């Protein structure tokens, strides 16, 4: 009996076609020369790039209007090489979008890529039609989907033709920005292809500012710097090599910060604020400074913490953000400090370098004792607890490396909600990763809400995760409870693992706020 293909599989097929084409193109451009990897790529030579801030096309009393186009272009990621990337407005990282709490951002999103794409604002409190549903994709203007690639025939035979997606050439996203100041990011979220699309470069910062934060004397302007960390692999000629290792996840042997391999930043002898994002597909980091001085951490995913905390190490699963203040006035002219990843030995254990230069300068910025008010959500407020287990698909458990992933044993089904929280309700969600021999982290991420971690394996959350969060680290054997209020919008949303290949291979679920 012929297998019935549903829409999601048809879309995945179409997307897979796009991926195959890209990879072939990469393969045929292979040239000779030393392989590019941790041993051969130069470290701390490139200056840290800072992504440009996007100017609105226009503004009115309803907010600011931006134009963002996904397209192919080239980037100077490695010295002397040109790398083909997919970038928002042709750059990687994409342009930074700055928003102010209470003032809406409108993004008209178009694409020139010959593959479906959809954009999502990670960490946003966003109405469902602007949240970037994985099948709510757009194509380049005028694009006709070839019957074979879209597998329309299959859908017709299966009787699902009526549901075939209508082609869209743009999407207008509205982000109300009604939540507190925070470091968010936007990235691709296409069904079955998020890993590949983000890997090619479709990710950018989205910074929300508000009055509470603005009233503090934190370092600002050119002393407030976003750092997008990710791992990538390259072919000899500098082209990106996408190797998801089955469905395990695409790791890398070159570390990029803001799209440059192992860059360096010249810093003055004063305080800086760094907004750090782990935008990797499948690579975790544990940050530390080579000087062994601790970080002063000021923010988590959802913005400022109650007060700064001193932490010697900060673990970052994929999609997590932390903000730190580093005071370089304690160093001398000519000193260098390396931002390290203590999870890896050798070059992969290093991320970037700060080169301290110049005389002592006057610094009017401050690290206040108190940063923000955080309303603690308490378990008594919760109407229910739901438990979600993260693991391989039960019937495929013994594959190594694993193929296909599941939440509570179920694959992602865009038509089926696995949870239906009531609008306004507070719920506790418990994330469980049963001990397994496969040690990869599964970072759960919940759309729409910010949550607080109640406990981690029966203990208090780690110091660096005591604040508003939307993503958390879940390692083998972990059992973590979070609490959150489902407010703002009714409709369909996602919860998923933020290892992008796990997400693409079904470790994702729909929940409906009703
Ligand atoms: Cu960072 Cu569902 O996304
Ligand atoms: Cu996972």
XYZ file of C-alpha atoms and ligand atoms in Angstrom:
518
model
C 0.000 0.000 0.000
C 1.464 3.383 -0.869
C 2.459 5.416 2.153
C 0.278 8.423 2.704
C 2.294 11.562 2.920
C 0.926 14.375 4.976
C 1.599 18.048 4.482
C 4.452 18.231 6.896
C 6.265 15.398 5.182
C 5.620 16.966 1.801
C 7.078 20.221 3.025
C 10.061 18.432 4.524
C 10.656 16.780 1.156
C 10.555 20.101 -0.629
C 12.966 21.492 1.889
C 15.250 18.482 1.681
C 15.415 19.086 -2.074
C 16.686 22.576 -1.382
C 19.275 21.300 1.066
C 20.571 18.676 -1.335
C 21.079 21.305 -4.019
C 23.055 23.536 -1.703
C 25.263 20.714 -0.552
C 26.001 19.533 -4.070
C 26.931 23.048 -5.000
C 29.325 23.118 -2.055
C 30.856 19.783 -3.015
C 31.565 20.791 -6.592
C 33.439 23.885 -5.459
C 35.890 21.888 -3.368
C 39.416 23.051 -3.992
C 42.785 21.997 -2.631
C 44.549 23.464 0.342
C 44.763 22.877 4.044
C 41.561 21.849 5.721
C 40.002 24.616 7.764
C 39.562 23.631 11.369
C 40.564 24.402 14.907
C 44.243 23.682 14.201
C 44.604 25.672 11.008
C 42.239 28.644 11.293
C 43.974 31.683 12.764
C 42.818 32.767 16.180
C 42.400 36.275 17.601
C 43.432 38.024 14.374
C 40.094 39.233 13.050
C 38.465 42.207 14.734
C 35.120 41.381 16.285
C 32.379 42.483 13.874
C 29.365 44.238 15.371
C 26.135 43.648 13.443
C 24.654 46.945 12.177
C 21.416 48.213 13.695
C 18.568 48.142 11.179
C 16.894 51.457 10.382
C 13.111 51.389 10.097
C 11.734 52.008 6.600
C 9.205 54.266 8.288
C 7.630 54.994 11.665
C 4.241 56.229 12.783
C 2.097 56.222 15.920
C 1.555 52.462 15.513
C 5.234 51.631 15.677
C 8.291 51.102 13.501
C 8.193 49.336 10.119
C 11.122 47.251 8.929
C 11.923 45.373 5.736
C 13.851 42.137 6.087
C 14.747 39.889 3.168
C 16.329 36.451 3.404
C 18.887 36.044 0.641
C 22.078 34.393 -0.422
C 25.308 36.336 -0.298
C 28.968 35.992 0.629
C 30.702 36.800 3.882
C 34.307 37.123 5.032
C 34.179 34.650 7.902
C 37.689 33.267 7.482
C 40.697 35.325 6.397
C 41.161 35.278 2.634
C 38.037 33.190 1.960
C 34.573 33.989 0.741
C 31.819 31.965 2.294
C 28.386 31.619 0.771
C 25.812 32.353 3.436
C 22.096 32.891 3.702
C 21.519 36.101 5.559
C 18.745 38.413 6.617
C 19.359 41.379 4.321
C 22.344 39.387 3.076
C 24.425 39.498 6.254
C 25.319 37.072 9.028
C 24.476 37.768 11.790
C 21.423 39.567 10.456
C 20.968 43.251 11.258
C 20.150 43.995 14.895
C 16.602 45.190 15.443
C 16.151 47.556 18.374
C 12.759 47.894 19.970
C 11.291 49.850 22.862
C 8.843 48.350 25.299
C 5.299 49.474 24.509
C 6.042 50.401 20.898
C 5.274 47.793 18.233
C 7.700 46.539 15.610
C 6.344 45.535 12.208
C 8.546 43.430 9.963
C 7.721 42.860 6.311
C 9.575 39.663 5.576
C 10.442 38.531 2.040
C 12.862 36.030 0.581
C 14.998 35.374 -2.470
C 15.986 31.875 -1.374
C 14.740 28.999 -3.514
C 13.481 27.198 -0.451
C 10.666 27.819 2.050
C 11.537 30.040 5.028
C 9.729 31.403 8.058
C 11.048 33.755 10.738
C 10.475 33.520 14.486
C 11.224 36.039 17.237
C 12.768 33.897 19.960
C 11.668 35.073 23.404
C 8.920 37.299 22.049
C 5.457 37.705 23.563
C 3.877 37.471 20.156
C 0.357 36.859 18.772
C 0.118 33.437 17.100
C -0.094 34.657 13.486
C 3.205 36.528 13.949
C 5.002 33.784 15.847
C 6.419 31.979 12.817
C 4.562 28.675 12.603
C 6.869 26.135 10.895
C 4.587 25.568 7.895
C 3.609 29.242 7.531
C 6.415 29.694 5.019
C 7.156 32.167 2.276
C 8.868 31.787 -1.113
C 10.622 34.265 -3.435
C 8.242 36.542 -5.331
C 6.808 34.812 -8.363
C 8.189 31.432 -7.309
C 6.281 28.446 -8.651
C 6.743 25.250 -6.715
C 7.587 22.393 -9.071
C 5.000 19.639 -8.670
C 7.656 17.057 -7.860
C 9.400 19.112 -5.220
C 6.203 19.982 -3.394
C 4.971 16.395 -3.751
C 1.580 17.777 -4.695
C 0.787 14.563 -6.526
C 1.163 12.543 -3.379
C -1.010 14.878 -1.466
C -3.622 14.709 -4.211
C -3.683 10.943 -4.177
C -3.899 10.898 -0.431
C -6.950 13.102 -0.561
C -5.180 15.938 1.233
C -4.757 18.082 -1.859
C -7.377 20.541 -0.675
C -5.034 21.416 2.157
C -2.026 22.088 -0.089
C -0.335 25.238 1.177
C -1.043 28.346 -0.841
C 2.215 29.998 -1.839
C 2.984 33.184 0.025
C 5.632 35.662 -1.030
C 5.794 37.769 2.103
C 4.726 37.774 5.694
C 4.041 40.781 7.886
C 5.025 40.083 11.441
C 3.891 42.308 14.297
C 5.766 42.256 17.569
C 3.959 44.246 20.281
C 7.052 44.472 22.557
C 4.908 44.537 25.671
C 7.366 42.677 27.872
C 10.407 43.926 29.774
C 13.772 44.824 28.238
C 15.686 41.744 27.102
C 18.102 40.324 24.560
C 15.984 38.372 22.074
C 16.928 36.990 18.698
C 15.171 36.166 15.476
C 15.902 33.114 13.409
C 14.505 30.738 10.842
C 11.919 28.183 11.997
C 11.051 26.187 8.862
C 9.563 22.732 9.241
C 12.321 20.168 8.929
C 14.909 22.726 7.788
C 15.526 25.066 10.716
C 18.919 23.483 11.401
C 20.153 23.969 7.855
C 18.692 27.457 7.440
C 20.076 28.823 10.694
C 23.410 27.137 10.014
C 23.591 29.006 6.689
C 23.200 32.262 8.631
C 19.536 33.091 9.221
C 19.816 34.552 12.738
C 20.016 38.052 14.200
C 19.682 40.007 17.441
C 16.513 41.743 18.585
C 17.072 44.011 21.579
C 14.193 45.358 23.643
C 14.828 48.412 25.802
C 12.639 49.884 28.514
C 12.582 52.700 31.075
C 13.494 50.562 34.047
C 16.687 49.455 32.373
C 17.330 52.881 30.866
C 17.284 54.425 34.344
C 20.311 52.351 35.355
C 23.827 53.535 34.612
C 24.864 50.276 32.929
C 27.475 50.547 30.164
C 25.750 51.683 26.989
C 26.377 52.659 23.387
C 29.640 51.214 22.127
C 30.245 49.644 25.520
C 27.102 47.494 25.177
C 27.992 44.697 22.768
C 26.022 41.668 21.556
C 28.019 38.469 21.024
C 26.499 35.717 18.907
C 28.423 32.503 19.536
C 28.201 29.511 17.238
C 30.183 26.565 15.930
C 30.598 25.841 12.214
C 32.509 23.532 9.864
C 34.160 24.633 6.626
C 35.432 23.017 3.464
C 38.888 23.823 2.082
C 37.511 26.645 -0.021
C 35.784 28.306 2.911
C 32.272 27.082 2.138
C 30.092 25.987 5.022
C 29.861 22.255 5.488
C 26.564 21.097 6.936
C 26.936 17.740 8.656
C 24.076 16.964 11.023
C 25.534 13.565 11.968
C 22.285 11.743 11.363
C 19.827 13.553 13.548
C 22.303 14.112 16.341
C 22.961 17.761 15.562
C 25.431 19.867 13.619
C 28.499 20.631 15.665
C 31.515 22.579 14.471
C 35.275 22.802 14.733
C 35.504 26.543 14.191
C 34.049 28.955 16.742
C 32.437 32.116 15.386
C 31.500 35.242 17.255
C 29.279 37.657 15.318
C 30.229 35.786 12.163
C 34.041 35.904 12.522
C 36.260 32.978 13.491
C 37.878 33.421 16.925
C 37.889 37.228 16.812
C 39.537 39.706 19.156
C 38.104 42.921 20.555
C 40.219 45.867 21.668
C 38.743 47.128 24.889
C 39.345 50.213 26.982
C 40.110 49.958 30.669
C 36.525 50.322 31.817
C 33.262 48.375 32.170
C 31.510 46.738 29.227
C 28.170 45.029 28.948
C 28.079 41.895 26.800
C 24.852 40.258 25.642
C 25.860 36.695 24.894
C 23.754 34.320 22.800
C 24.511 30.704 21.991
C 23.168 30.490 18.436
C 24.753 27.089 17.709
C 22.755 24.232 16.258
C 23.999 21.654 18.746
C 27.008 23.004 20.664
C 26.939 23.942 24.338
C 29.365 26.307 26.033
C 30.480 26.864 29.579
C 31.899 30.365 29.673
C 34.844 31.399 31.838
C 37.533 34.065 31.650
C 41.165 33.011 31.301
C 42.061 35.475 34.059
C 39.930 33.411 36.474
C 38.056 36.562 37.489
C 34.319 35.896 37.804
C 31.657 37.425 35.578
C 29.162 39.890 36.978
C 26.024 38.487 35.420
C 23.123 40.933 35.110
C 20.540 39.235 32.886
C 19.043 35.960 31.745
C 16.951 35.179 28.626
C 14.065 37.398 29.770
C 16.062 40.441 30.871
C 17.598 41.859 34.027
C 18.028 39.715 37.130
C 17.014 41.060 40.535
C 20.640 41.892 41.304
C 24.025 41.170 39.738
C 25.575 37.834 40.644
C 29.230 36.857 40.608
C 29.706 33.642 38.690
C 33.023 32.075 37.665
C 31.368 29.928 34.985
C 28.156 30.187 33.009
C 26.780 27.224 31.127
C 24.886 28.019 27.957
C 22.750 25.548 26.088
C 21.627 26.425 22.589
C 19.433 29.578 22.376
C 20.101 30.669 25.954
C 21.232 34.250 26.565
C 23.189 35.749 29.415
C 24.361 39.288 29.938
C 27.485 40.096 31.872
C 29.447 43.172 32.867
C 33.204 42.818 32.651
C 35.346 45.501 34.245
C 38.599 45.769 32.304
C 39.916 48.545 34.564
C 41.543 45.882 36.737
C 43.899 44.995 33.868
C 46.923 46.809 32.524
C 47.518 48.185 29.046
C 48.652 45.269 26.889
C 46.911 42.542 28.886
C 44.687 40.031 27.155
C 41.821 37.969 28.490
C 40.380 35.011 26.627
C 36.713 34.110 26.825
C 36.923 30.364 27.237
C 34.643 27.372 26.818
C 35.591 25.025 29.640
C 33.662 22.169 28.033
C 36.264 21.620 25.312
C 40.032 21.174 25.299
C 42.420 22.990 22.936
C 41.319 25.637 20.441
C 37.652 24.718 20.832
C 38.048 25.677 24.465
C 38.547 29.290 23.351
C 35.923 31.642 21.965
C 37.373 35.138 21.575
C 39.948 37.455 23.127
C 39.707 40.854 24.776
C 42.825 42.967 24.243
C 43.093 45.662 26.873
C 44.566 48.865 25.479
C 45.234 52.410 26.499
C 45.482 54.414 29.703
C 43.027 54.297 32.588
C 39.854 56.091 31.502
C 37.045 57.649 33.471
C 34.027 55.395 33.473
C 30.675 56.777 34.561
C 28.846 53.513 34.125
C 27.920 51.544 37.202
C 27.044 48.082 38.257
C 24.120 48.789 40.601
C 23.422 46.519 43.592
C 19.816 46.312 42.589
C 18.758 45.812 38.978
C 15.103 44.947 38.734
C 11.978 43.741 40.514
C 11.165 40.154 39.724
C 7.786 38.838 40.834
C 8.413 35.288 42.033
C 5.829 32.808 40.779
C 5.079 30.290 43.511
C 3.854 26.707 43.093
C 0.638 27.526 44.975
C -0.387 29.747 42.071
C -0.231 26.852 39.612
C -3.426 25.157 38.460
C -1.636 22.038 37.223
C 1.642 20.306 36.484
C 2.446 18.719 33.125
C 5.384 16.417 32.569
C 7.340 16.219 29.324
C 10.003 13.613 28.693
C 12.724 14.222 26.128
C 14.271 11.263 24.354
C 14.606 9.232 21.186
C 11.495 7.919 19.513
C 10.625 4.838 21.534
C 10.608 2.421 18.600
C 13.995 3.729 17.394
C 15.670 3.884 20.771
C 18.673 1.782 19.957
C 19.945 3.606 16.905
C 23.390 5.066 17.382
C 23.662 7.914 16.584
C 19.985 8.357 17.376
C 17.489 9.083 14.627
C 14.230 10.847 15.276
C 13.366 12.396 18.576
C 10.187 12.718 20.591
C 8.513 14.562 23.452
C 6.474 12.192 25.607
C 7.131 9.573 22.951
C 5.281 11.582 20.286
C 6.532 13.125 17.062
C 5.630 16.701 16.219
C 2.222 16.890 14.634
C 1.257 20.426 13.608
C -2.414 19.450 13.711
C -2.378 18.127 17.260
C -1.841 19.999 20.522
C -0.201 18.041 23.332
C -1.219 20.622 25.961
C -4.058 23.156 26.254
C -3.301 25.665 29.020
C -6.044 28.185 29.798
C -5.365 31.832 29.058
C -4.202 33.475 32.281
C -3.407 30.220 34.073
C -0.169 29.550 35.882
C 1.213 26.074 35.230
C 4.212 24.040 36.246
C 5.941 22.159 33.452
C 8.356 19.440 34.374
C 11.039 18.519 31.847
C 12.595 15.085 32.216
C 15.579 13.635 30.358
C 15.933 10.022 31.389
C 19.533 8.971 31.846
C 20.892 7.702 28.587
C 24.195 6.741 27.100
C 23.698 9.475 24.507
C 24.923 12.536 26.349
C 23.678 15.413 24.200
C 21.789 18.174 25.915
C 18.118 18.760 25.022
C 17.348 22.418 25.805
C 13.556 22.811 26.127
C 12.247 26.133 24.795
C 8.695 27.393 25.266
C 7.275 30.002 22.896
C 5.105 32.908 24.137
C 5.973 32.687 27.831
C 8.823 33.534 30.132
C 9.253 31.070 32.958
C 11.114 30.771 36.243
C 12.962 27.622 37.179
C 11.472 26.231 40.395
C 13.959 23.457 40.924
C 16.575 21.406 39.184
C 16.859 17.781 40.318
C 15.211 18.744 43.596
C 17.690 21.568 44.264
C 17.550 25.312 43.729
C 18.219 26.450 40.197
C 21.830 27.353 39.377
C 22.823 30.903 40.252
C 23.110 31.959 36.605
C 19.569 30.804 35.769
C 17.671 32.618 38.529
C 15.646 35.052 36.477
C 13.153 35.059 33.617
C 13.945 32.353 31.102
C 12.552 30.865 27.907
C 15.103 28.096 27.332
C 17.017 25.909 29.770
C 19.748 23.367 29.793
C 18.558 19.766 30.225
C 21.287 17.156 30.379
C 21.106 13.388 30.675
C 19.394 12.524 33.965
C 17.999 16.036 34.571
C 14.526 16.654 35.959
C 13.646 20.372 36.019
C 10.416 22.149 36.971
C 9.523 25.571 35.604
C 6.561 27.820 36.341
C 4.896 30.303 34.019
C 1.716 32.222 33.260
C 0.096 31.795 29.850
C -1.071 35.323 29.246
C -1.591 37.666 26.348
C -2.846 35.544 23.480
C -4.898 32.484 22.735
C -3.774 30.252 19.914
C -1.217 27.702 18.787
C 2.377 27.823 19.957
C 5.406 25.561 20.148
C 7.526 23.916 22.760
C 10.616 22.127 21.481
C 14.193 21.087 21.983
C 16.576 23.816 20.766
C 19.100 21.393 19.358
C 18.019 22.403 15.866
C 18.370 18.948 14.345
C 16.390 17.425 17.195
C 13.735 20.062 16.565
C 13.726 19.296 12.822
C 13.469 15.590 13.503
C 10.363 15.892 15.595
C 11.369 16.876 19.132
C 8.749 19.592 19.035
C 5.144 19.846 20.153
C 2.212 22.142 19.647
C 0.378 23.611 22.601
C -2.759 25.711 22.382
C -3.574 28.505 24.785
C -7.358 28.265 25.034
Cu 14.525 29.765 19.015
Cu 11.038 27.783 18.499
O 12.800 28.833 18.681
Cu 17.171 17.545 21.912
